[in-house]
PDB file of C-alpha atoms in Angstrom:
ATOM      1  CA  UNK A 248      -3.510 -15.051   1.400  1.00 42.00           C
ATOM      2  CA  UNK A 249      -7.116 -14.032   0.445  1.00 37.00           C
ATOM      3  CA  UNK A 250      -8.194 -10.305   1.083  1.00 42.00           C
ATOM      4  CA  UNK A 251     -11.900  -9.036   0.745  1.00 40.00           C
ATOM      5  CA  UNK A 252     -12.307  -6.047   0.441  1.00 40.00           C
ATOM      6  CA  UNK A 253     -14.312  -3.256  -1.812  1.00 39.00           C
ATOM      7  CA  UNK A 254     -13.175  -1.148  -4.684  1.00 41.00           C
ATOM      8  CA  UNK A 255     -13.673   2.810  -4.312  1.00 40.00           C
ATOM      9  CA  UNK A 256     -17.363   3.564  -4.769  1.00 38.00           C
ATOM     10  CA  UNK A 257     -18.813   5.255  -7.658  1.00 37.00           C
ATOM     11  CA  UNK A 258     -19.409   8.721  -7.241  1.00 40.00           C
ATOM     12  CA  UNK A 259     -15.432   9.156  -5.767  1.00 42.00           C
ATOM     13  CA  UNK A 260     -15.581   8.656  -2.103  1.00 41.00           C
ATOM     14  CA  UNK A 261     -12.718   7.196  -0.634  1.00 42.00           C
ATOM     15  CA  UNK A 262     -14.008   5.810   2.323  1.00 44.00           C
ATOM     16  CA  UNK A 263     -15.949   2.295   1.652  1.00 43.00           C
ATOM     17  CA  UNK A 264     -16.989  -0.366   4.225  1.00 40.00           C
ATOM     18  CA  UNK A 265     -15.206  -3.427   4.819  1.00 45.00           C
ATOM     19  CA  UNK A 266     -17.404  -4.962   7.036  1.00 51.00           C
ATOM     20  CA  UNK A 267     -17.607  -2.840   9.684  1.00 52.00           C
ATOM     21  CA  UNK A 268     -14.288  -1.024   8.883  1.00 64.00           C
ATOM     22  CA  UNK A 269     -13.608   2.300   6.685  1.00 79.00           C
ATOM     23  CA  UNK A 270     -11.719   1.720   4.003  1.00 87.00           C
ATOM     24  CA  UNK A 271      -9.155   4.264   4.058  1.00 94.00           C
ATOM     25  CA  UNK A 272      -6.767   5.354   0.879  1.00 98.00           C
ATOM     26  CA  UNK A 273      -3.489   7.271   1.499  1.00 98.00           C
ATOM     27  CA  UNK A 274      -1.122   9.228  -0.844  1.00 98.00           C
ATOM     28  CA  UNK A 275       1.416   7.951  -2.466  1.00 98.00           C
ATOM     29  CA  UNK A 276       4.549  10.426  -2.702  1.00 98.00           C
ATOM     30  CA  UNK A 277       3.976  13.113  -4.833  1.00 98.00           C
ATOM     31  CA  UNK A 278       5.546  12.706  -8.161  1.00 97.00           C
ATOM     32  CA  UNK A 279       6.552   9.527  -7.850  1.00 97.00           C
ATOM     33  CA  UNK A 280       5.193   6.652 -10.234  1.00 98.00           C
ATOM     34  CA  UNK A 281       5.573   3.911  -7.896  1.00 98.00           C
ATOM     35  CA  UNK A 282       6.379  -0.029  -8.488  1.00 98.00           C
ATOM     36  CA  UNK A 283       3.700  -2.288  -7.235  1.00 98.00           C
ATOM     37  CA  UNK A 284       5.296  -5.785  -6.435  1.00 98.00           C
ATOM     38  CA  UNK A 285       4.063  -9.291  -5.959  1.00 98.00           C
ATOM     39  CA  UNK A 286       5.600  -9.552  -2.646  1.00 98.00           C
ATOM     40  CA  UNK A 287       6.973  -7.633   0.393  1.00 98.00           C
ATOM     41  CA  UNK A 288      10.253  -6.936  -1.081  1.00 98.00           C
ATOM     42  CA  UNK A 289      12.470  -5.154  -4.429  1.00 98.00           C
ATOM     43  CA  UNK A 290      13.353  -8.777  -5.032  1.00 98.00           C
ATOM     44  CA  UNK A 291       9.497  -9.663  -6.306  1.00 98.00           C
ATOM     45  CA  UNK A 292       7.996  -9.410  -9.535  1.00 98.00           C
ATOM     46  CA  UNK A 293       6.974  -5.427 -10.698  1.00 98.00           C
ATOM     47  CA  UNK A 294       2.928  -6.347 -11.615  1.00 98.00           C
ATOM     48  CA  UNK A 295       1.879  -3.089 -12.407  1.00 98.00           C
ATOM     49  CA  UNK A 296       2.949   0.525 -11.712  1.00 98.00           C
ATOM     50  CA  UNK A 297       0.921   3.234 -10.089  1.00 98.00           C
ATOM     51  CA  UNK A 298       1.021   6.396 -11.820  1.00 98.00           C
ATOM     52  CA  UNK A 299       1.662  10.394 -10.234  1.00 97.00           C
ATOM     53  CA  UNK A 300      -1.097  11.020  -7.826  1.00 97.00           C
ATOM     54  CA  UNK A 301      -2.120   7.825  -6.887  1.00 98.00           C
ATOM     55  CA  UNK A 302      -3.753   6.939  -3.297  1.00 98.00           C
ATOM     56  CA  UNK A 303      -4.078   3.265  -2.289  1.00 98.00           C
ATOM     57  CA  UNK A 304      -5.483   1.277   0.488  1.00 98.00           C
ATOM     58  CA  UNK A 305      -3.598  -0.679   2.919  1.00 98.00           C
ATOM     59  CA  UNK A 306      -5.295  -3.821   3.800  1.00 97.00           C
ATOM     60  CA  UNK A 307      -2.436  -5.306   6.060  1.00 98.00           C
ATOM     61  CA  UNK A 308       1.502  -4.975   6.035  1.00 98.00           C
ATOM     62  CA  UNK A 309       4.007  -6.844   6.796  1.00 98.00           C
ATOM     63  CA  UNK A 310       7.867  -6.836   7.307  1.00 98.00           C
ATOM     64  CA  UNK A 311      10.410  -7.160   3.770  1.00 98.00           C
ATOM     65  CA  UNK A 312      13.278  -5.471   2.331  1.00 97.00           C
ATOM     66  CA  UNK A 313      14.613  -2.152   3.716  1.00 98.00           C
ATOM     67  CA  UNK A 314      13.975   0.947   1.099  1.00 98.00           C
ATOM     68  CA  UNK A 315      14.314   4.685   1.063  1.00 98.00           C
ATOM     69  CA  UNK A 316      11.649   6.890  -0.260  1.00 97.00           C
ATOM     70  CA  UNK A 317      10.653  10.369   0.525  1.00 97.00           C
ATOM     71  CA  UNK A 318       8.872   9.379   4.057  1.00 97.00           C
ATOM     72  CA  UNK A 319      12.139   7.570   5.439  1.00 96.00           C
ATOM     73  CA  UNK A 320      13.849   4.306   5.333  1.00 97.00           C
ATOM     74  CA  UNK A 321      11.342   1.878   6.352  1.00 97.00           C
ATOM     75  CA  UNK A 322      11.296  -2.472   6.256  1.00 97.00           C
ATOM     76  CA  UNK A 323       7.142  -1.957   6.077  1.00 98.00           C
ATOM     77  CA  UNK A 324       5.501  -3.195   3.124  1.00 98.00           C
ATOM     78  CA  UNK A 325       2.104  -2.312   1.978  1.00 98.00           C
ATOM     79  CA  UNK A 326      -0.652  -4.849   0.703  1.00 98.00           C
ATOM     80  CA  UNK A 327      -2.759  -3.286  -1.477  1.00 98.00           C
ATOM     81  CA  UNK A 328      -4.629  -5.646  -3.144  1.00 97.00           C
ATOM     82  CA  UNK A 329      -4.412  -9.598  -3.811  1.00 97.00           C
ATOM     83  CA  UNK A 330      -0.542 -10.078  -4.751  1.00 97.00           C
ATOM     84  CA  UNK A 331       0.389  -6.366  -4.231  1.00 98.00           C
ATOM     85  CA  UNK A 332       2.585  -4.872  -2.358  1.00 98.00           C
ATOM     86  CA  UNK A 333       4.491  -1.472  -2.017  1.00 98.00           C
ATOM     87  CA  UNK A 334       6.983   0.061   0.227  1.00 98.00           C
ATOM     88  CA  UNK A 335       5.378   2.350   2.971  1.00 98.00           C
ATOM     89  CA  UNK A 336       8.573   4.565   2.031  1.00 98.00           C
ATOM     90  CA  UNK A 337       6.563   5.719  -0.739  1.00 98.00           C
ATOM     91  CA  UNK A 338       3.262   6.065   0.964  1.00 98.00           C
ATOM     92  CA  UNK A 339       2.173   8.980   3.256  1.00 98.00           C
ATOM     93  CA  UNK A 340       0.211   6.963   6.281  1.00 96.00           C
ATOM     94  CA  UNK A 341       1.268   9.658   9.004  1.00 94.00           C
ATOM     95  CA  UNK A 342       2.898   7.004  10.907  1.00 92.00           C
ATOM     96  CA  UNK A 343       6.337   4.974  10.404  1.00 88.00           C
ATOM     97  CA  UNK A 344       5.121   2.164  11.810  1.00 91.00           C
ATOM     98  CA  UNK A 345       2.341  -0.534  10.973  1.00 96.00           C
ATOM     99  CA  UNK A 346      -1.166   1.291  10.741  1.00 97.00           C
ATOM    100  CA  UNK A 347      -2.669  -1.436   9.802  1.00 97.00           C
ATOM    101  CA  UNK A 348      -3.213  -5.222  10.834  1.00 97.00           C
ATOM    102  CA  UNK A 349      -0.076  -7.759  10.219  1.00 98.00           C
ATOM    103  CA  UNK A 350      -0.509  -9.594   7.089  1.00 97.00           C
ATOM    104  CA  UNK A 351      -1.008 -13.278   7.602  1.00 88.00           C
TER     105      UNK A 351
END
């Protein structure tokens, strides 16, 4: 799968342009320092972990293993970068289902 997409801009802002979209970030639970996997699912690879505060953008999801986090039990991973995923459990999107396009 190949994503484009642009890194926050200098200066802070978190809303860049994808095209025509805004790129949107979103919270990750607070106090949580949160596993960032290769795939859709706690059965993948832990690439990298985000640390206490972070906010991420969600470029597509898509359906993997079930988890429990502090906004519910959900099946919904988040792609958050090339090879990146992390459980929408763990992320505050104000919705529990997909918010974003299906990943392909």
């Amino acid at each position: 799968m190949s994503i484009d997409h642009v890194g926050q801009a200098e200066g802070g802002n978190e809303a860049d342009t994808v095209g025509t979209a805004a790129l949107r970030y979103y919270s990750v639970a607070p106090g949580v320092r949160l596993n960032v996997r290769s795939g859709p699912g706690t059965g993948y690879t832990v690439v990298r972990v985000l640390p206490e505060g972070a906010k991420v953008p969600v470029f597509c999801q898509t359906q993997g293993t079930t988890v429990t986090g502090p906004y519910g039990t959900s099946k919904v991973w988040d792609n958050i970068d090339n090879g990146e995923y992390v459980s929408d459990a763990y992320v505050y999107t104000g919705s529990d289902g997909y918010i974003a396009p299906r990943c392909s």
